[in-house]
Coordinates of C-alpha atoms in Angstrom, one line a residue:
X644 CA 89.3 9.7 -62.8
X645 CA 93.0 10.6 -63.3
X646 CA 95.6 9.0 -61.1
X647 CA 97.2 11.3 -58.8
X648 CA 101.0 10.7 -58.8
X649 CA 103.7 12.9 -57.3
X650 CA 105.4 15.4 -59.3
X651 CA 107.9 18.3 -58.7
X652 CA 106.6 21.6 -58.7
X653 CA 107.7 24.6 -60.7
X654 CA 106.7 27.9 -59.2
X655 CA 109.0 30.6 -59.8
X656 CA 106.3 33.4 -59.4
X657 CA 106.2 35.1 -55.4
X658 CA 102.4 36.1 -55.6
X659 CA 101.6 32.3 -56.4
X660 CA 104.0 30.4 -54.1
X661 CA 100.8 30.1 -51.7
X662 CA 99.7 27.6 -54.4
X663 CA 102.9 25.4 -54.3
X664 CA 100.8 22.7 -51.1
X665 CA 97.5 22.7 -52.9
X666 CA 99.0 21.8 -56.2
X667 CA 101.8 19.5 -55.3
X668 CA 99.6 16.1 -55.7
X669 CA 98.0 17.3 -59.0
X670 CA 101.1 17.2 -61.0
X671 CA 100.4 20.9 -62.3
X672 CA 103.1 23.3 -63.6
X673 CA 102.9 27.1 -63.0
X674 CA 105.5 29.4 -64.6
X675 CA 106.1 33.2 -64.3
X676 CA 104.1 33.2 -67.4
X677 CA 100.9 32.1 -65.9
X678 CA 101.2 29.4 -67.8
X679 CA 99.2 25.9 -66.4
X680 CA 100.5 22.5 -67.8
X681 CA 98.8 18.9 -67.2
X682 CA 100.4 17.0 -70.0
X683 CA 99.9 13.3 -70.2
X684 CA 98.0 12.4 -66.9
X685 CA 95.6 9.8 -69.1
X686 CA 92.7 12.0 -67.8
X687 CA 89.5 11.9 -69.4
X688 CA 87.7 15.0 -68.2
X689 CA 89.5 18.4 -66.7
X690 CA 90.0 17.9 -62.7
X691 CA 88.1 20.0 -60.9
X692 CA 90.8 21.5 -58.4
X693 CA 92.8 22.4 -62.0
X694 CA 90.1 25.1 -62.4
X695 CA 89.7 25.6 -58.9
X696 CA 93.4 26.4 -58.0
X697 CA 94.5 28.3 -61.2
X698 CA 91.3 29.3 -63.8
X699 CA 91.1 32.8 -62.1
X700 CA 95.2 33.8 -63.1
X701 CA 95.9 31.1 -66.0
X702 CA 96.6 33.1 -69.0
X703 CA 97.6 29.6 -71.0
X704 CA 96.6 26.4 -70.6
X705 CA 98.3 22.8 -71.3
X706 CA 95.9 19.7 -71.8
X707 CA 97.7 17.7 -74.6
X708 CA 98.2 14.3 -74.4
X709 CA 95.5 13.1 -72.5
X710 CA 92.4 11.3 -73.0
X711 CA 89.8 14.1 -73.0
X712 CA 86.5 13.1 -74.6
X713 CA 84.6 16.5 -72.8
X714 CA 85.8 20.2 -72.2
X715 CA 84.0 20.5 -69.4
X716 CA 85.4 22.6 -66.3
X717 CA 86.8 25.0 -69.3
X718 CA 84.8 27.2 -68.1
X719 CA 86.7 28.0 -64.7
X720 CA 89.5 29.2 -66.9
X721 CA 87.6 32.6 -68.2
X722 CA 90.5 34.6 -68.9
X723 CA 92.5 32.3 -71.0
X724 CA 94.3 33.2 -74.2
X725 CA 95.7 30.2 -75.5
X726 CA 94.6 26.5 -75.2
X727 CA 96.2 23.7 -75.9
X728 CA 94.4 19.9 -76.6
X729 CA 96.6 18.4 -78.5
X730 CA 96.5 14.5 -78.9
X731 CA 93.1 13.7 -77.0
X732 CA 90.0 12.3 -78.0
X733 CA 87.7 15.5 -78.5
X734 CA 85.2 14.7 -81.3
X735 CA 82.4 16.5 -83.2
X736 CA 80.3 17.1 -79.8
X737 CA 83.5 19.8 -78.7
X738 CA 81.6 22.8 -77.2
X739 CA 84.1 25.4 -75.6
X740 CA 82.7 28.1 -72.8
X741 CA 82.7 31.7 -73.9
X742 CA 86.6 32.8 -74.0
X743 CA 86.6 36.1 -75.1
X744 CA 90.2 36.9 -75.1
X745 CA 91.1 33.1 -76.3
X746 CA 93.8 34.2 -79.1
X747 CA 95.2 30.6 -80.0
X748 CA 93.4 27.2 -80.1
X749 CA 95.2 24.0 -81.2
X750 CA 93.8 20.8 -81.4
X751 CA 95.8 18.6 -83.9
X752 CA 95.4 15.2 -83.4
X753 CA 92.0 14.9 -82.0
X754 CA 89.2 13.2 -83.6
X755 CA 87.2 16.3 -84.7
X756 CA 85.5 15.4 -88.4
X757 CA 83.2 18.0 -89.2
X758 CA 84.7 20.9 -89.7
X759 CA 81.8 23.4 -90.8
X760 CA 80.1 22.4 -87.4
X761 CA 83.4 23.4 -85.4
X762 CA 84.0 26.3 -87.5
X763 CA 80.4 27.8 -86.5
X764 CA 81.2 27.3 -82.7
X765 CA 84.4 28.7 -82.8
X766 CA 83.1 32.0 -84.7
X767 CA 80.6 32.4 -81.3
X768 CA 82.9 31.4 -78.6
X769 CA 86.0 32.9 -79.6
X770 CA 85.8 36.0 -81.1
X771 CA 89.3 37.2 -80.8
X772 CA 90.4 33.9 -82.7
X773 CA 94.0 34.7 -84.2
X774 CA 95.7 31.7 -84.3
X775 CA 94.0 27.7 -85.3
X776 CA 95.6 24.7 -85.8
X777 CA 93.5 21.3 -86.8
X778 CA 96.2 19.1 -87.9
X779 CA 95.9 15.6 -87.7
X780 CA 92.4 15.6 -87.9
X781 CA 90.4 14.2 -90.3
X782 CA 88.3 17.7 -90.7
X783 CA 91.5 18.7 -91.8
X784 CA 92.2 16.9 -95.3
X785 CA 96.0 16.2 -95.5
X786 CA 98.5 14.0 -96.1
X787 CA 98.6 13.2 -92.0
X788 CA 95.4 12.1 -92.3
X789 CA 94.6 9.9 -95.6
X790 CA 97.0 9.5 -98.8
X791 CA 94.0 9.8 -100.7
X792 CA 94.3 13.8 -100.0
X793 CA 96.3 16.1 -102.1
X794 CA 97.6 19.9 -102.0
X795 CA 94.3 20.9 -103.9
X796 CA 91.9 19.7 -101.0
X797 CA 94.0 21.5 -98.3
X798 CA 93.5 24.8 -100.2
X799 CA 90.1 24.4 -100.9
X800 CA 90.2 23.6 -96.5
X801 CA 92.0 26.7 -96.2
X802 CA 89.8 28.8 -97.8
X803 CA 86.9 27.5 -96.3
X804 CA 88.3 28.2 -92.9
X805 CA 89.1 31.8 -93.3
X806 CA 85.5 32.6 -95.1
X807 CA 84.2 31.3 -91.4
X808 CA 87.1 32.9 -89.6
X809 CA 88.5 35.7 -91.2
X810 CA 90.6 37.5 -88.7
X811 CA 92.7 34.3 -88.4
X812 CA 96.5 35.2 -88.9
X813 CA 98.1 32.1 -88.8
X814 CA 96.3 28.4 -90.0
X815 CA 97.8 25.1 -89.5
X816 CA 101.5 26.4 -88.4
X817 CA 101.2 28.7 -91.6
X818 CA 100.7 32.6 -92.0
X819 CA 97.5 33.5 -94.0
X820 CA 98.8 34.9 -97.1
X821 CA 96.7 38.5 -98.6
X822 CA 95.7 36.4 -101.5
X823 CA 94.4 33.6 -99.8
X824 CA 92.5 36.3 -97.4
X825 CA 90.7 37.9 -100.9
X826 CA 90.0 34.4 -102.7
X827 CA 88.3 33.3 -99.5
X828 CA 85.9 36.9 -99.6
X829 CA 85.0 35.5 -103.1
X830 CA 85.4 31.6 -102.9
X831 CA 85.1 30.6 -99.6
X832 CA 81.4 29.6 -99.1
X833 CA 82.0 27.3 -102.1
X834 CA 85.0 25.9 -100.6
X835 CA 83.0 23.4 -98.4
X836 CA 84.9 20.3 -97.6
X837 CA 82.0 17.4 -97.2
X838 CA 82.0 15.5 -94.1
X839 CA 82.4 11.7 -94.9
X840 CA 80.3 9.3 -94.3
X841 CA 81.3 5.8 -93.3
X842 CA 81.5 3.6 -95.9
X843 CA 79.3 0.1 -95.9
X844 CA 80.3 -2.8 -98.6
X845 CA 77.1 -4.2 -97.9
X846 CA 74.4 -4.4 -100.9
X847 CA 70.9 -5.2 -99.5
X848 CA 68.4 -6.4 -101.6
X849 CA 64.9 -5.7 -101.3
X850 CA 62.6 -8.8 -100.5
X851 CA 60.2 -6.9 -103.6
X852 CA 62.6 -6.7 -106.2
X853 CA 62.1 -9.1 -109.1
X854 CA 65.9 -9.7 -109.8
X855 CA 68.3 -11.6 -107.7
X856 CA 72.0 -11.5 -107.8
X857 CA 74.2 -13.8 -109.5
X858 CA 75.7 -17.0 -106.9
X859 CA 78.4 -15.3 -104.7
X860 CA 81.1 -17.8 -106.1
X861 CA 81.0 -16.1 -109.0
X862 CA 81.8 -12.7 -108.0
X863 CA 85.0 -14.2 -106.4
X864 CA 87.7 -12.4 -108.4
X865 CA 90.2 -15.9 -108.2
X866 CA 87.5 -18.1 -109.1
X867 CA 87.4 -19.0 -113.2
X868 CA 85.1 -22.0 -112.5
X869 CA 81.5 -21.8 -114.5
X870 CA 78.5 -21.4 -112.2
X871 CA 75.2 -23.6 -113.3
X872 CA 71.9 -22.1 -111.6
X873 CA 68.5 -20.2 -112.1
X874 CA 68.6 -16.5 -112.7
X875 CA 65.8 -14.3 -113.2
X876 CA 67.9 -12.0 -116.2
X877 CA 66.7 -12.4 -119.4
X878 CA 69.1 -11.3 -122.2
X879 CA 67.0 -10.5 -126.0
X880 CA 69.7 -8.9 -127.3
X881 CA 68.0 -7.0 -129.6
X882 CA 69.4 -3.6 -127.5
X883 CA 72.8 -4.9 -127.9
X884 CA 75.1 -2.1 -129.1
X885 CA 77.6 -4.5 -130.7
X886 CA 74.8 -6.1 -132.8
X887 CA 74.8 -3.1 -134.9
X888 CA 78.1 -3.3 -136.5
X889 CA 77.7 -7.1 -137.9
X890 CA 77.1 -7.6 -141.4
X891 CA 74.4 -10.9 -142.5
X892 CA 77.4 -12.3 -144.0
X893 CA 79.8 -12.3 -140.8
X894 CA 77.0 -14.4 -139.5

């Protein structure tokens, strides 16, 4: 549940000052833009009176800085043409209603890591997709995100991207170039950035395997000391590759 807190009230707009009562304890802002903002209220799922009170006139719509997990309640909000969810929690389980005339998502800083899956759902549900921004995310391999990513793996993301959305315009803050439009026709399905999986550092050995490791003190990288037990390895050294370059008399 959010906490309800007051707030002053922007409404600026005649046909909506009838809204100015209902809205006063929910902190929302309306401008003569249609515009709906509930920035930072720590909420974790879209009130229901937000959708109740504005969906049928909000043209744009201001969740960022929250603590969404769920988009559900989106769907009050049918005739939207930009959302914004920045800096919430939304992961790889994001499913957005039907918003036909939805023009520009953003969603940087989210936790959103597979980006094919995303991709897909955002071809079905937004059709009229112009404008997508994913930054901050590890789907989208940056900089922002890991050190370990370079300006090669955001093209390859790039490209990606446009072969499942191709009437984007703008990506990521930036405008879609021509040539990155034609490499995409011929590259893109290629361009698949792998989602990855968490690492593990632990080795499990199977109770059937003939060989065990050697004593764990000796694996310690600041330990020199010998190590004295049994071990199951048996060395001939008749495969050596070093053996074959001694002479009899270097023996």
């Amino acid at each position: 549940m959010c906490p309800w807190a007051p707030r002053v009230i922007l409404v600026t707009t005649p046909t909506l000052s009838s809204l100015t009562e209902c809205l006063q304890p929910h902190q929302a802002t309306i401008s003569t833009e249609k515009l709906v903002s509930y920035i930072g209220q720590d909420c974790r799922e879209i009130p229901e009176h937000l959708g109740r009170d504005c969906g049928h006139f909000a043209k744009r719509l201001d969740l960022s800085f929250n603590l969404l997990r769920s988009l559900e309640g989106l769907s009050a909000f049918g005739s939207l043409e930009e959302l914004i969810l920045d800096n919430n929690l939304l992961g790889d389980d994001l499913v957005l209603p039907g918003l036909p005339r939805l023009h520009t998502l953003t969603l940087n800083k989210n936790q959103i890591t597979d980006l094919e899956y995303l991709l897909d759902h955002l071809a079905e549900v937004t059709p009229a997709l112009e404008y997508l921004s994913l930054l901050g995310n590890v789907a989208c391999p940056n900089e922002l995100v890991s050190l370990e990513k370079d300006e090669e793996d955001y093209k390859r993301y790039r490209c990606f991207v446009l072969h499942k959305l191709p009437n984007l315009k703008f990506l990521d803050a930036q405008k879609v170039t021509k040539q990155e439009r034609e490499e995409a026709l011929v590259r893109g399905a290629f361009m698949k950035v792998v989602k990855p999986k968490p690492s593990s550092d632990r080795v499990v050995v199977s109770p059937k395997s003939r060989y065990t490791p050697l004593p764990s003190a000796s694996r310690e990288l600041t330990s020199h000391r010998g190590i004295l037990g049994k071990c199951r390895y048996i060395y001939y050294g008749k495969n050596s590759e070093g053996n074959r370059f001694i002479r009899d008399d270097q023996l």
